[in-house]
C-alpha positions as CSV (number, residue, x, y, z in Angstrom):
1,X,40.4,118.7,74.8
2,X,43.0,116.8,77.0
3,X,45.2,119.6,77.6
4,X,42.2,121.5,78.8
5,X,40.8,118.7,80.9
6,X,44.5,119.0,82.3
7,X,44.2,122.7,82.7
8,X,41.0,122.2,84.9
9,X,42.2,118.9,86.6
10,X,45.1,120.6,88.1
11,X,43.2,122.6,90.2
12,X,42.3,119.6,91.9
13,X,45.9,119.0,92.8
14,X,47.6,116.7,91.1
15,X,44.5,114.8,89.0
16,X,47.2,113.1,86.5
17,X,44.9,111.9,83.2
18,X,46.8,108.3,82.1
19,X,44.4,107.6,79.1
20,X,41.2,107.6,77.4
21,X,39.3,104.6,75.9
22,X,36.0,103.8,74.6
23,X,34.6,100.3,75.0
24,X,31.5,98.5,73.2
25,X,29.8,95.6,74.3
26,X,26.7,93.9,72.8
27,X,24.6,96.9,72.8
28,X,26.2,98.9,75.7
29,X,28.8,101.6,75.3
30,X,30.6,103.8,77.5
31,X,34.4,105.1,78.0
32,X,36.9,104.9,80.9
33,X,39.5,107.5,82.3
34,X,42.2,106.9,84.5
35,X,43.2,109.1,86.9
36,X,45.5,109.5,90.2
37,X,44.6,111.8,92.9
38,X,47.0,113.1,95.5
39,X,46.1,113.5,99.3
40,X,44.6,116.9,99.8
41,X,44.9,116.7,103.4
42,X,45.1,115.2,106.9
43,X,42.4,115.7,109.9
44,X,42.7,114.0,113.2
45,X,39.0,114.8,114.4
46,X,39.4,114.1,118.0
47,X,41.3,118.3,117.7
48,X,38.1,119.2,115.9
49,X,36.6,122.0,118.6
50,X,33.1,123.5,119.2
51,X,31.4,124.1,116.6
52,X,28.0,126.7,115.6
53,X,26.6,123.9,113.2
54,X,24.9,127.0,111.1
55,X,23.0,126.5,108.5
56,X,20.3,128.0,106.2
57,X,17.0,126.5,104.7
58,X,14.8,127.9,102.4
59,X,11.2,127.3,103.1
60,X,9.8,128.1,99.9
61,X,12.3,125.9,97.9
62,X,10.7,122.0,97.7
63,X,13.6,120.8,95.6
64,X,16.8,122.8,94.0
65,X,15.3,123.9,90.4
66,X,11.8,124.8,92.1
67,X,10.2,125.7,89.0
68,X,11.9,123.0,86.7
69,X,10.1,120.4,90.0
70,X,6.5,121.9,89.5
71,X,6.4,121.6,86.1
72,X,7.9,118.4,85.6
73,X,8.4,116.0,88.8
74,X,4.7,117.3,89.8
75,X,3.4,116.3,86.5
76,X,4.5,112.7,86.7
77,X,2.5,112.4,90.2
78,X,-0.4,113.5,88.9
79,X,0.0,111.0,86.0
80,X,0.0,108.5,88.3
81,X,-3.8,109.1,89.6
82,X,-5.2,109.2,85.9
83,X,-2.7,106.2,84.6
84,X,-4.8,102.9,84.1
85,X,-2.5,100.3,85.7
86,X,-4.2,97.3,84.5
87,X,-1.4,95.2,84.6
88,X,1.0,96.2,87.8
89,X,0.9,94.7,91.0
90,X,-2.3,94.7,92.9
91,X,-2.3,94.0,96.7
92,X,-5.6,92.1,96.6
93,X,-3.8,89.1,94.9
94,X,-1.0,88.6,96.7
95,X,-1.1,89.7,100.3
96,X,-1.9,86.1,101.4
97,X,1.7,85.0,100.2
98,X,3.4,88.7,101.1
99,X,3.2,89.4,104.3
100,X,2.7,85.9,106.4
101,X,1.6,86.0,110.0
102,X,4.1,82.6,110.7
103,X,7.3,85.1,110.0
104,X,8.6,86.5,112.5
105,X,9.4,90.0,112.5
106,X,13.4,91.4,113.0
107,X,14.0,91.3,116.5
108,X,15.6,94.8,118.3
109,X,18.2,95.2,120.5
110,X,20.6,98.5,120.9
111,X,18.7,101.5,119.6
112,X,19.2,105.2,120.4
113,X,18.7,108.9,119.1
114,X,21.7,109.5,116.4
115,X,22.1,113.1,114.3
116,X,20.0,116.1,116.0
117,X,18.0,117.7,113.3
118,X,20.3,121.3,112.2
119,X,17.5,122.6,109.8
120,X,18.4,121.1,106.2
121,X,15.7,119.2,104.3
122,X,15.8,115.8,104.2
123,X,17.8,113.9,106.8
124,X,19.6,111.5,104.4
125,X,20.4,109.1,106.7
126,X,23.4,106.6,106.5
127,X,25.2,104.3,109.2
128,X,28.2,102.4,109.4
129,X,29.2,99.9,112.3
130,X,32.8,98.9,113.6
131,X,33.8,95.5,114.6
132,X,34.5,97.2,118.0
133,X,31.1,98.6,118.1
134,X,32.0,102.4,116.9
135,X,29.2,103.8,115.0
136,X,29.6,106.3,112.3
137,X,26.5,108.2,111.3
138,X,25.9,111.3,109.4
139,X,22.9,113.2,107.9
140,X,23.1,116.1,105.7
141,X,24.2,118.4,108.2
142,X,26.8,116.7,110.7
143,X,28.6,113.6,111.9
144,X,28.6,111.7,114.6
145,X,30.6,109.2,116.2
146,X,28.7,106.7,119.1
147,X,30.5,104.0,121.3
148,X,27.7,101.4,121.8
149,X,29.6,99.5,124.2
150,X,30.1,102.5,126.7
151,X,26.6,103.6,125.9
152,X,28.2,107.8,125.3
153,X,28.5,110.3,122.3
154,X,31.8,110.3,121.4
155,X,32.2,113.2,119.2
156,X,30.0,115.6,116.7
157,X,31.2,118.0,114.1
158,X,29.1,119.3,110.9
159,X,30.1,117.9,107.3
160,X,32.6,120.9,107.2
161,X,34.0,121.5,109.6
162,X,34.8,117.2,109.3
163,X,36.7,118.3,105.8
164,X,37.5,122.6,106.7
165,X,41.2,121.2,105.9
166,X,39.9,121.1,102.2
167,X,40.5,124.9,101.3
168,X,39.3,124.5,97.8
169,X,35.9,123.2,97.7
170,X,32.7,124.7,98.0
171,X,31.0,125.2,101.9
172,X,27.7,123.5,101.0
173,X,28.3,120.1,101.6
174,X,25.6,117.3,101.7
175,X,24.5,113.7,100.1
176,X,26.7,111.8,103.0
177,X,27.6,108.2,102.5
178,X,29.4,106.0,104.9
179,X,31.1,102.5,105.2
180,X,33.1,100.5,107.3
181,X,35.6,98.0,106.0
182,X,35.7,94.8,107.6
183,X,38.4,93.3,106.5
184,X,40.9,96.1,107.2
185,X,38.8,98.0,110.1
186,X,38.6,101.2,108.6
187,X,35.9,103.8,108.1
188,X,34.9,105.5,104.5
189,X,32.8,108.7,104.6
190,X,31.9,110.4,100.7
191,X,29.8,112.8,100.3
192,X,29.4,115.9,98.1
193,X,30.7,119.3,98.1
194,X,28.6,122.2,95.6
195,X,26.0,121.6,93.2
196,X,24.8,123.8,90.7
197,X,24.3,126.6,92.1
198,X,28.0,126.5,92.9
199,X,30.6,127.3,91.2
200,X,32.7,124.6,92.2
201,X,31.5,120.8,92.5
202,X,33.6,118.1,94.1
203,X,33.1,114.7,95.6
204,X,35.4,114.3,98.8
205,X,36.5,111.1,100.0
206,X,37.9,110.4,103.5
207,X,39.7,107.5,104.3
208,X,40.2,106.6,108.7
209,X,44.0,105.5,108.6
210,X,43.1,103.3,112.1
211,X,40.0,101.9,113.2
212,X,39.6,104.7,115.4
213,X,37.0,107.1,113.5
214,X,38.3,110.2,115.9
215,X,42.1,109.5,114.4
216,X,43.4,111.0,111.5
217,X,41.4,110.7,108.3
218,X,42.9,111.2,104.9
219,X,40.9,113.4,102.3
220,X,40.8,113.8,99.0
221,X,38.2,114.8,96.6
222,X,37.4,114.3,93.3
223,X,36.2,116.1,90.7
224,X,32.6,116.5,90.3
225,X,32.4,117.5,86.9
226,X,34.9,114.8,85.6
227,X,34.0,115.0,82.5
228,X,34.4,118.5,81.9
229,X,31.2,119.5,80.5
230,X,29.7,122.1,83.3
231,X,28.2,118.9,85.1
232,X,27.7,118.4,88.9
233,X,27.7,115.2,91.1
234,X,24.7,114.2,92.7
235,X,23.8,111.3,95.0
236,X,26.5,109.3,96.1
237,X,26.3,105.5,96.3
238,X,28.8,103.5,97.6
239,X,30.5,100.2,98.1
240,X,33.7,98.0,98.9
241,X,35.4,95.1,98.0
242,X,38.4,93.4,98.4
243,X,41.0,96.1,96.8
244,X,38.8,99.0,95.9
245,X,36.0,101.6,96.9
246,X,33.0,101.6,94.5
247,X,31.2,105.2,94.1
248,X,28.4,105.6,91.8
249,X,27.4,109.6,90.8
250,X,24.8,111.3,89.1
251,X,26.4,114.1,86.1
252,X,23.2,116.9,85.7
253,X,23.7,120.2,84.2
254,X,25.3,123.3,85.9
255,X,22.3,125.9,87.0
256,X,19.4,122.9,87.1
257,X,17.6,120.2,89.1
258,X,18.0,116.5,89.3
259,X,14.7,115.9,88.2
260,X,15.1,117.8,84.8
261,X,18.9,118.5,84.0
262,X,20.2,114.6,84.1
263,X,23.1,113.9,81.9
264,X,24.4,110.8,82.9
265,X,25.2,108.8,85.9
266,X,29.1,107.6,86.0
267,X,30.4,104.9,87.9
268,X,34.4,105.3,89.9
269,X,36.7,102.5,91.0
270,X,39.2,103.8,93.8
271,X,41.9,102.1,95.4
272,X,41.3,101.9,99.2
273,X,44.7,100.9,100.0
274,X,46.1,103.8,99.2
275,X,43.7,106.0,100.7
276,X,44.2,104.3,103.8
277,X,48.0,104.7,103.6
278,X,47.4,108.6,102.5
279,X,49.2,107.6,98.9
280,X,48.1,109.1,95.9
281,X,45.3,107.2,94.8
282,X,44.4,105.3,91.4
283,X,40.9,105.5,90.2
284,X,39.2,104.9,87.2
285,X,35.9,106.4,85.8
286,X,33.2,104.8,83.5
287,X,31.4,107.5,82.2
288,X,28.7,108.0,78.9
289,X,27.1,104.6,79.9
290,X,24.8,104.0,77.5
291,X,22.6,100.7,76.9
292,X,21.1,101.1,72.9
293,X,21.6,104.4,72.6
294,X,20.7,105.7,75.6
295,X,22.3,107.0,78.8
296,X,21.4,104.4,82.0
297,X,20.6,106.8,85.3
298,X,20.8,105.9,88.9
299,X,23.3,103.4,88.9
300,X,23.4,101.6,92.5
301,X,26.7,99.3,93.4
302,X,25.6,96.0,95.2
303,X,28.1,95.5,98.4
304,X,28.8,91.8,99.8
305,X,26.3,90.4,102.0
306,X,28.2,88.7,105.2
307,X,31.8,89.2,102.5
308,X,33.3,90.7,99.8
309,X,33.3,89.2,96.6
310,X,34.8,89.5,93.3
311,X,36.9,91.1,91.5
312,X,33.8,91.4,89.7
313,X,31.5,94.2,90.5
314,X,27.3,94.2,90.1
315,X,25.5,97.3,89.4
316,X,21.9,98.0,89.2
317,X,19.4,100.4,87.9
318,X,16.1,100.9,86.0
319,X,13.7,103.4,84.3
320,X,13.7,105.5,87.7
321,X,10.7,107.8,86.6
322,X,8.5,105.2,84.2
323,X,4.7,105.1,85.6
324,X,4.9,101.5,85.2
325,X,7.9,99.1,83.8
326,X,8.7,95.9,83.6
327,X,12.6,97.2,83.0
328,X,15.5,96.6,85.1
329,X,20.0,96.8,84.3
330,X,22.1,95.0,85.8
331,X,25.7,96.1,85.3
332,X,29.1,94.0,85.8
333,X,32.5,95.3,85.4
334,X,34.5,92.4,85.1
335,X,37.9,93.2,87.2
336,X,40.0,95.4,89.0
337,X,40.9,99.1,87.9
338,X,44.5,98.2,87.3
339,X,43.3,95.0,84.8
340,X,43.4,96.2,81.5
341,X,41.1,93.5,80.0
342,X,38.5,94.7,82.7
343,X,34.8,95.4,81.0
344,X,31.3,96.7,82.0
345,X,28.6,94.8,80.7
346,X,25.2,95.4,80.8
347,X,22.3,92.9,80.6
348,X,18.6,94.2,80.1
349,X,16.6,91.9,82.8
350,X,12.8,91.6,82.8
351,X,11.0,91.7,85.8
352,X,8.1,89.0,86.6
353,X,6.0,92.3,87.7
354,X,5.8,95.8,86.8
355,X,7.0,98.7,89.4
356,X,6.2,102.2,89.3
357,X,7.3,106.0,90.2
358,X,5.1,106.1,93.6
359,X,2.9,108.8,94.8
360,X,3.8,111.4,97.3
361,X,2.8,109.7,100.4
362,X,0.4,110.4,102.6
363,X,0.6,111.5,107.0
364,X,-1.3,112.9,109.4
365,X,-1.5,116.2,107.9
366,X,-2.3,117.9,104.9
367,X,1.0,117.9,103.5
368,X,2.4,114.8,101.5
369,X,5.9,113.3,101.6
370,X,8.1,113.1,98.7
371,X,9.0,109.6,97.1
372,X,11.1,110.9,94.3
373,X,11.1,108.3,92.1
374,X,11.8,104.3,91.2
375,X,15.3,103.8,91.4
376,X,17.4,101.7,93.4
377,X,18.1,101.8,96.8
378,X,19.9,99.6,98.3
379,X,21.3,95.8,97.3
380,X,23.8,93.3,98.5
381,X,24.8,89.9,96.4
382,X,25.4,86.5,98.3
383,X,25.5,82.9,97.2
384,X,25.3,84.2,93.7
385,X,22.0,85.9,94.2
386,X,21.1,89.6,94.3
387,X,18.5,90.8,96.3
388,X,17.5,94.6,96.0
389,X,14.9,97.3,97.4
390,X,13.3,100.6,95.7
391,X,10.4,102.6,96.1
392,X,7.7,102.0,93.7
393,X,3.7,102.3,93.4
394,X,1.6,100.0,95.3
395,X,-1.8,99.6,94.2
396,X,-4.3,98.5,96.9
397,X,-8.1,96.9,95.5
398,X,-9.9,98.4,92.9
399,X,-11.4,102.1,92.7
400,X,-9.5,105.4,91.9
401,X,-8.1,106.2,95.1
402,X,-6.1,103.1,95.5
403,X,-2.6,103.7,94.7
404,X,0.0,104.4,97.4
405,X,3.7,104.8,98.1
406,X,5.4,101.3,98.4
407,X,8.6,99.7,97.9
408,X,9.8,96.7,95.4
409,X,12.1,94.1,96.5
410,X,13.8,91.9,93.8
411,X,15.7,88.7,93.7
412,X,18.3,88.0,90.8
413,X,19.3,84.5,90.7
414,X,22.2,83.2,88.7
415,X,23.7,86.9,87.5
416,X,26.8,85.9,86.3
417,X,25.3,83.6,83.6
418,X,21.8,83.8,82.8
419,X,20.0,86.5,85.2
420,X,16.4,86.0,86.5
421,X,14.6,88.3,88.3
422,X,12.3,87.5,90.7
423,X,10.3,91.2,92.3
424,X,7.7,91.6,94.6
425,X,5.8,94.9,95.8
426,X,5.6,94.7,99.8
427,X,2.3,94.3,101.7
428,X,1.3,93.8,104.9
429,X,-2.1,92.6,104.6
430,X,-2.9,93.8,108.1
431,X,-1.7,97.5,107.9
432,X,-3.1,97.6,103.7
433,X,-3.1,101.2,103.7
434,X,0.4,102.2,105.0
435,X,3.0,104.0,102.9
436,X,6.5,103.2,102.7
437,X,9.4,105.4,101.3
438,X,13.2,105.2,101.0
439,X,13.8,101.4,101.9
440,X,17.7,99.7,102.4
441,X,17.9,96.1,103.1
442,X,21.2,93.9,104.5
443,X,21.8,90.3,104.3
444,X,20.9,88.7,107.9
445,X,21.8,84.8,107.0
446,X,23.8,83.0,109.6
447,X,24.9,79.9,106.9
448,X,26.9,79.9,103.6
449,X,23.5,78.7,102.3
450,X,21.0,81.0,103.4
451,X,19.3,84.3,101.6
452,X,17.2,85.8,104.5
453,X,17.7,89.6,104.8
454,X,16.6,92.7,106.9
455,X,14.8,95.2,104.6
456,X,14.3,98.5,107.1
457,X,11.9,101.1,105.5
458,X,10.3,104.8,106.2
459,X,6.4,104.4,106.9
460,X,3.6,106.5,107.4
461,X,-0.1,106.7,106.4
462,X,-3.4,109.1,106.5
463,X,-3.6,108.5,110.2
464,X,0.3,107.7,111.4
465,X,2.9,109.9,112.0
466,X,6.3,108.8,109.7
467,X,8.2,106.2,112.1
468,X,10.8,103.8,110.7
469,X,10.5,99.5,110.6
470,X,11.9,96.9,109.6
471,X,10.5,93.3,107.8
472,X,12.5,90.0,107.8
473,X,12.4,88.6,104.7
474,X,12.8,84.4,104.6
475,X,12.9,83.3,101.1
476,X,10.7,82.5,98.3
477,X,8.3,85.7,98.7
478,X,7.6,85.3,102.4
479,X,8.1,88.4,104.6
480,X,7.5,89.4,108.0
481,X,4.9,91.8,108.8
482,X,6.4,95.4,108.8
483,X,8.4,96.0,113.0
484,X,7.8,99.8,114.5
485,X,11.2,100.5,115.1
486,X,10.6,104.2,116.3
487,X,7.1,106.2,115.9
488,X,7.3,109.7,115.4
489,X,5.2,111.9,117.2
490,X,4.7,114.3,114.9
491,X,4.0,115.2,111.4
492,X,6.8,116.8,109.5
493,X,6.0,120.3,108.2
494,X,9.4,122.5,107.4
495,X,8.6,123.5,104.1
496,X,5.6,125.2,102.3
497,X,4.6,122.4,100.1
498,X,5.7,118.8,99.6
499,X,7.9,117.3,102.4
500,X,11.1,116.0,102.1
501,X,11.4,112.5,103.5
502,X,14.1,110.4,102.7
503,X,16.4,110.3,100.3
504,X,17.7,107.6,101.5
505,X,17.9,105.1,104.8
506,X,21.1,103.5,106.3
507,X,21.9,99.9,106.5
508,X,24.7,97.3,107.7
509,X,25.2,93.9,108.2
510,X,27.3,93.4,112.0
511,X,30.1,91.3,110.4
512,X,31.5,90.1,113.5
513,X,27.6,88.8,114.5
514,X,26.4,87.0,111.9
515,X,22.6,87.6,111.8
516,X,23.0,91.2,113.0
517,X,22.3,94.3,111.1
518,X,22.4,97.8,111.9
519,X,20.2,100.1,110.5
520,X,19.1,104.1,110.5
521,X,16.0,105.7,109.0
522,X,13.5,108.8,109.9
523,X,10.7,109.4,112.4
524,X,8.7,112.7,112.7
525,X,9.8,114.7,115.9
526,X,9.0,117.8,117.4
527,X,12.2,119.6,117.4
528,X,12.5,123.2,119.2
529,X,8.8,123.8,118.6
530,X,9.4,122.4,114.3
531,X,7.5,119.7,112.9
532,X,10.9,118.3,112.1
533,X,12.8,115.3,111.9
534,X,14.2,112.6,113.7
535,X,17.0,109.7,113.4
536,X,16.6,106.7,114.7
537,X,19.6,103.6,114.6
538,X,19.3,100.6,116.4
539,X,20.5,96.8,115.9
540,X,18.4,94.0,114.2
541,X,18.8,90.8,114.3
542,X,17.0,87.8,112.4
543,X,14.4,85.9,114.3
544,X,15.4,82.6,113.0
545,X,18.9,80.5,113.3
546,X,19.3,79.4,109.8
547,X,19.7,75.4,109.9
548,X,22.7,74.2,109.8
549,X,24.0,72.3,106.6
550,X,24.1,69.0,107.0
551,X,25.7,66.2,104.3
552,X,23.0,64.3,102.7
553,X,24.5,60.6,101.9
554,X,25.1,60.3,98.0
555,X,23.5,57.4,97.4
556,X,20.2,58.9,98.4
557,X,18.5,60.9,95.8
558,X,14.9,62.4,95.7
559,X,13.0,65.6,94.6
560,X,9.8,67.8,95.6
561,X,7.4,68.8,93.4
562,X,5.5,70.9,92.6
563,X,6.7,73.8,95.0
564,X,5.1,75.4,96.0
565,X,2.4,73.1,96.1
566,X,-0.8,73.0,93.8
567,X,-4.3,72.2,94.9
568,X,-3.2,71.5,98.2
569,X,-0.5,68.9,97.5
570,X,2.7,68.4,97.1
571,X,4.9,64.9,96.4
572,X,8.3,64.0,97.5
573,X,10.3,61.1,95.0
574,X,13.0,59.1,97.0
575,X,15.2,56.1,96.0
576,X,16.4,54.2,99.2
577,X,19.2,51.8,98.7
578,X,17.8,49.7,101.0
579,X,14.7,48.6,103.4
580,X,14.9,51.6,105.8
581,X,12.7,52.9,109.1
582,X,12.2,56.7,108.0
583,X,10.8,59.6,109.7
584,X,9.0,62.4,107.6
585,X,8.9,65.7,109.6
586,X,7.6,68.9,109.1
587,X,9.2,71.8,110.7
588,X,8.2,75.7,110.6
589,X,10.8,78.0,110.6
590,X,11.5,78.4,114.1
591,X,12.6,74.9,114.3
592,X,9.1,73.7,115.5
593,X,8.0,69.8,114.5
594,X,4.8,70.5,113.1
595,X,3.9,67.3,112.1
596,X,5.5,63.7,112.0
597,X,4.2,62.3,108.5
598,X,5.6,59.2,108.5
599,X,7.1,56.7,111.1
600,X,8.2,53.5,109.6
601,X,9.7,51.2,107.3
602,X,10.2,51.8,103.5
603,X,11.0,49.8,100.7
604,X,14.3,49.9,98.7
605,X,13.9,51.6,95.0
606,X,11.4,54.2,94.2
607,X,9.1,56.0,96.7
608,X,6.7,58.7,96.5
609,X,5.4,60.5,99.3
610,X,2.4,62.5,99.1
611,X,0.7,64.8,101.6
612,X,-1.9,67.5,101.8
613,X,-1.2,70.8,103.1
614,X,-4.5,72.0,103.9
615,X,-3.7,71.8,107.8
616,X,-0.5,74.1,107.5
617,X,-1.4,77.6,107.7
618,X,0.6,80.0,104.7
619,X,4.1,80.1,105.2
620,X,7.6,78.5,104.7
621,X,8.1,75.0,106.3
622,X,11.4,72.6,106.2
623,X,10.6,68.6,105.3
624,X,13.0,66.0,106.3
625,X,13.3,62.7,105.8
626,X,15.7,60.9,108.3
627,X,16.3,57.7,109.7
628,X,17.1,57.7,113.1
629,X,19.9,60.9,113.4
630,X,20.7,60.5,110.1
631,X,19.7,63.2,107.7
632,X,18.4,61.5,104.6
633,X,17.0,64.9,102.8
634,X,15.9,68.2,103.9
635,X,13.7,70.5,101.1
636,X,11.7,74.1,101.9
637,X,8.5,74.3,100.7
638,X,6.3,77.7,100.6
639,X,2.7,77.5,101.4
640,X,0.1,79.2,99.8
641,X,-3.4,78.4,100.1
C-alpha cells in the first residue's frame, strides 16, 4: 500500500510520506498522514499578458452527475413540501425578538462591481482584503486584483492562466478560496484543479511572497485524491492561524456527483511559513473522520474574529442533507502539525432549535435557485464563543405553502469545555417572505469584550430579483433588519432547469479598522443580453461603537435577573458599601439615555431595584448604575415583549 501511495505521490513532485497513524477518541476516529510538498513553481503575475478567458457551459447540465441530481438531490426537495415539521422553527413565534426595528442595520461605505460574469455556473464568490487596501477576489472563472485607495483595476487573469506554470494539473479549475494574512501581509488563494470527470484531481495552493498580490506567488498543489482511492476534492474551505493554513476538502468518488458519491471530507494543516518562503512545505492530513461509526461531511474551519488564536483549531459541521435536525459537530485539533501529542476531537452538540435542507428558492421567474443543502458556511471564534451561519428551511405561519429558503445562525459559548449552542433561523418580520441562500458572516466588534458580527447573505423572493444584504447582529438574538447591498435587475436564467446561485459568499473582517468588514455576494444582471450574474463587494461597517470597558470597583457587587425579563420586569441586586447618591440609566444601543430611573441616595447593604419595561420598545438596552463619573455596574438586557 505505501509503496504504491509513493508510486502515485511522486507524480506530484516530491510528496515525501513520513508516517501513518490512526487515532481514537471517545467515540471519534480518524487517521493522520504526513507529508512534504516541494514548490512546483513561481509566477510573478504582474508578466501575466492578455488573456481570451474561454470557457464552456453546458446548459443542460444543473449539477455534475445530472442524473445522480434528479433522482436524488431533487427528491429531498420535494420531501420537504410533504415533511410535517411540527417541531422546527416557525417565524410566527419569534419574529418579534429576530429581527428588531431599534438595530441598526450595517452601514456601507466603498462598494464596486468585482469579477465580470465568463459564463460558468455559479459565481462562487470569495474576497480577501489587505491592510493596504488591495483586494483579492476571484469567482469560478478569473481573478482580480482592485486598489481601493486609487479607485482602479489593477489586474485580471482567469484561474489558469493565474497557475499555467503548473504543467501537471488538469485545465478545469474552479471552487476558489482566498485569504489574507494579517499578521505577515500576505495573500493565500486555493482552489481546485479536475474533478471527476478528470483524470487528474489536485488542490493548488498559492502563497504571495510580498504583500503585493501582482509579485511572485509560490504554487504548489496537492493531491486531491490523498488517500488513494479514485477520490476527488471538492469544496475548498479555508483558514489561518498563527503558524499554519487550515484547508478543509470534500473526498467523493471518481465519475460521480457531490450529492450522491460522498466519501468523506478530510481536513489539512499546512505550514504557511514555508510557503511564503517557497520551502518545501509540511502538511499533515486528517482523513476517515468518523464520529460513531460514521464518516462526518462538510467540515468548515472557524478563522479568528479581529486575531488568530490557538494553537488549537475549531471545526464545524452537521447532518448537511437532514429534513430537519437538531445535530451539530464541533471539531478541535488540539496543536500544531509538527506536535506529536496533537488530537482531533469531536463533541456531538445539540442545538436549542431544529434546522433543515431548504427549498430551492424562489425569484421573479419561473425558475428556482438552488440552496444545496444545510451545511456550514461560514464561522469565526472570539472571546471563546463561536458564532456560525448556514442555509436551512425557514417556515413562515401555518398552511402548506409556508416553507422557504433561510439561513441559521448559531452561537457556541464555552467550546473548549462544555459547548452550548445557541441557533436561530433569520427573519425579518417586515420582508416575511424573502429567501435567503449562501450566507458568510465576520466578527465586527470594536472591544475585547464584544460578539457583534456582520452576517452578509444572497436574497430574493417571488417578486425580487436576487440582490445581496447584509444584517448586524448585536447579541443575545437581536438582529438588524436585512441592508440591500446591491439589487439585481434581472432574474438569473443560464441553465434549463434549476439555477445555480451560490455556492458560497465572501467575507472579511478589515483588521486594521476595527468594526470594518468586507464582503462579496451575487446580484442578478443582464450580461451581454444573458440573464446572468453579477458580483458585488463593498465595505461594512457596524452601526454601533461597542462601549468601552470600564473597571467596576470590587467592592461593589450586584446581579440582574431574570434576563431577559419576565412579565415585564426585571430586578437589579446591589450591595453598596456605603450611603451613596446613584444614578440608574438606561441606554439603547446607540448610546442614547433612554430613561434616568433613579436619581438619589441609597442605603449601604442590600438593594433591589425593580422596574417595568413596558415603555421600552423590543430590543437590547445597557443599565448603569453610577455615582457621579464613577461606573458602579453596567448589565445588557434584551427586551421582548
Amino acid at each position: 500500500m505505501f509503496i504504491k501511495r509513493c508510486n502515485i505521490t511522486l507524480i506530484f513532485t516530491l510528496i515525501i510520506t513520513l508516517f501513518v497513524s490512526i487515532e481514537v477518541y471517545s467515540q471519534t476516529t480518524y487517521k493522520t498522514e504526513t507529508y512534504t510538498f516541494s514548490r512546483n513553481n513561481q509566477r510573478k503575475i504582474s508578466e501575466i499578458g492578455e488573456q481570451w478567458f474561454v470557457n464552456i457551459q453546458n446548459i443542460d447540465t444543473v449539477f455534475q452527475g445530472n442524473d445522480t441530481y434528479h433522482s436524488h438531490l431533487r427528491n429531498l426537495k420535494k420531501q420537504i413540501e410533504l415533511h410535517d415539521y411540527s417541531f422546527i422553527h416557525n417565524s410566527d413565534f419569534s419574529t418579534g425578538r429576530l429581527s428588531v426595528d431599534s438595530v441598526e442595520v450595517p452601514q456601507e461605505g466603498y462598494a464596486f462591481e468585482g469579477n465580470i460574469y465568463n459564463g460558468s455556473v455559479p459565481n462562487d464568490n470569495t474576497v480577501a482584503i489587505s491592510n493596504d487596501g488591495i483586494v483579492v477576489a476571484a469567482i469560478n472563472t478569473n481573478i482580480i486584483f482592485y486598489d481601493i485607495k486609487t479607485d482602479s483595476l489593477l489586474k485580471q487573469v482567469s484561474l489558469s492562466q493565474f497557475s499555467d506554470t503548473l504543467t501537471t494539473v488538469s485545465k478545469h479549475q474552479y471552487d476558489p478560496k482566498a485569504i489574507y494574512d494579517f499578521v505577515e501581509d500576505r495573500f493565500i488563494l486555493v482552489y481546485l484543479a479536475g474533478s471527476g470527470s478528470d483524470p487528474t484531481t489536485d488542490i493548488i495552493v498559492a502563497f504571495s511572497e510580498s504583500s503585493d498580490p501582482l509579485g511572485n506567488w509560490n504554487f504548489y498543489h496537492l493531491p486531491g485524491d490523498a488517500v488513494n482511492d479514485t477520490s476527488w476534492s471538492d469544496y475548498p474551505a479555508i483558514s489561518l492561524n498563527d503558524n499554519e493554513l487550515i484547508i478543509t476538502i470534500n473526498l467523493l468518488q471518481h465519475g460521480g456527483s457531490w450529492q450522491t458519491s460522498f466519501r468523506q471530507s478530510v481536513v489539512w494543516q499546512v505550514d504557511k511559513f514555508a510557503g511564503y518562503k517557497g520551502d518545501s512545505i509540511k502538511s499533515k492530513l486528517f482523513y476517515d473522520i468518523k464520529y460513531k461509526g460514521n464518516n462526518i461531511r462538510n467540515i468548515h474551519p472557524a478563522r479568528g474574529g479581529d486575531q488568530y488564536y490557538g494553537p488549537e483549531v475549531y471545526l464545524l459541521s452537521n447532518l448537511n442533507f437532514a429534513l430537519e435536525t437538531d445535530t451539530f459537530f464541533l471539531m478541535k485539533i488540539t496543536d500544531k502539525l509538527n506536535v506529536p501529542s496533537s488530537e482531533l476531537k469531536v463533541d456531538l452538540m445539540v442545538s436549542d432549535i431544529k434546522y433543515g435542507m431548504p427549498p430551492n428558492a424562489m425569484q421573479a421567474s419561473t425558475k428556482r435557485l438552488a440552496t444545496n443543502d444545510a451545511r456550514v458556511l461560514g464561522a469565526f471564534y472570539q472571546n471563546g464563543e463561536i458564532q456560525f451561519v448556514g442555509n436551512s428551511l425557514h417556515i413562515v405561519g401555518s398552511g402548506t405553502n409556508n416553507k422557504y429558503a433561510g439561513f441559521y445562525h448559531g452561537v457556541i459559548k464555552t467550546p473548549s469545555t462544555a459547548p452550548n449552542l445557541h441557533l436561530q433561523i433569520y427573519s425579518d418580520k417586515s420582508k416575511p417572505l424573502m429567501e435567503y441562500g449562501y450566507p458568510n458572516i465576520s466578527y465586527c466588534g470594536t472591544n475585547a469584550k464584544s460578539q457583534h458580527s456582520i452576517i452578509t447573505v444572497n436574497y430574493s423572493a417571488k417578486d425580487t430579483f436576487p440582490g445581496f444584504g447584509a444584517i448586524f447582529f448585536e447579541r443575545d438574538s437581536v438582529y438588524s433588519k436585512l441592508k440591500n447591498l446591491k439589487s439585481g435587475n434581472t432574474d438569473i436564467y443560464i441553465l434549463w432547469g434549476t439555477q445555480r446561485w451560490g455556492d458560497y459568499s465572501g467575507s472579511q473582517p478589515k483588521y486594521d479598522e476595527p468594526g470594518k468588514v468586507w464582503a462579496c455576494g451575487t446580484f442578478g444582471k443582464i450580461y451581454s443580453g444573458k440573464r446572468a450574474y453579477g458580483t458585488w463587494i463593498t465595505e461594512l461597517a457596524s452601526p454601533v461603537e461597542d462601549d468601552p470597558i470600564e473597571i467596576i470597583p470590587q467592592d461593589f457587587s450586584a446581579k440582574a435577573y431574570p434576563n431577559p425579563p419576565e412579565n415585564h420586569q426585571i430586578k437589579f441586586e446591589f450591595d453598596l458599601p456605603k450611603n451613596e447618591i446613584i444614578q440608574v440609566e438606561i441606554i439603547d444601543i446607540s448610546g442614547r439615555i433612554v430613561a434616568l430611573l433613579y436619581d438619589t441616595e441609597a442605603k449601604a447593604g442590600k438593594n433591589i431595584l425593580n422596574f417595568s419595561t413596558i415603555p421600552l420598545d423590543n430590543g437590547l438596552y445597557i443599565v448603569r448604575i453610577r455615582s457621579g463619573n464613577k461606573l458602579l455596574y453596567s448589565q445588557k438586557i434584551t427586551v421582548v415583549q
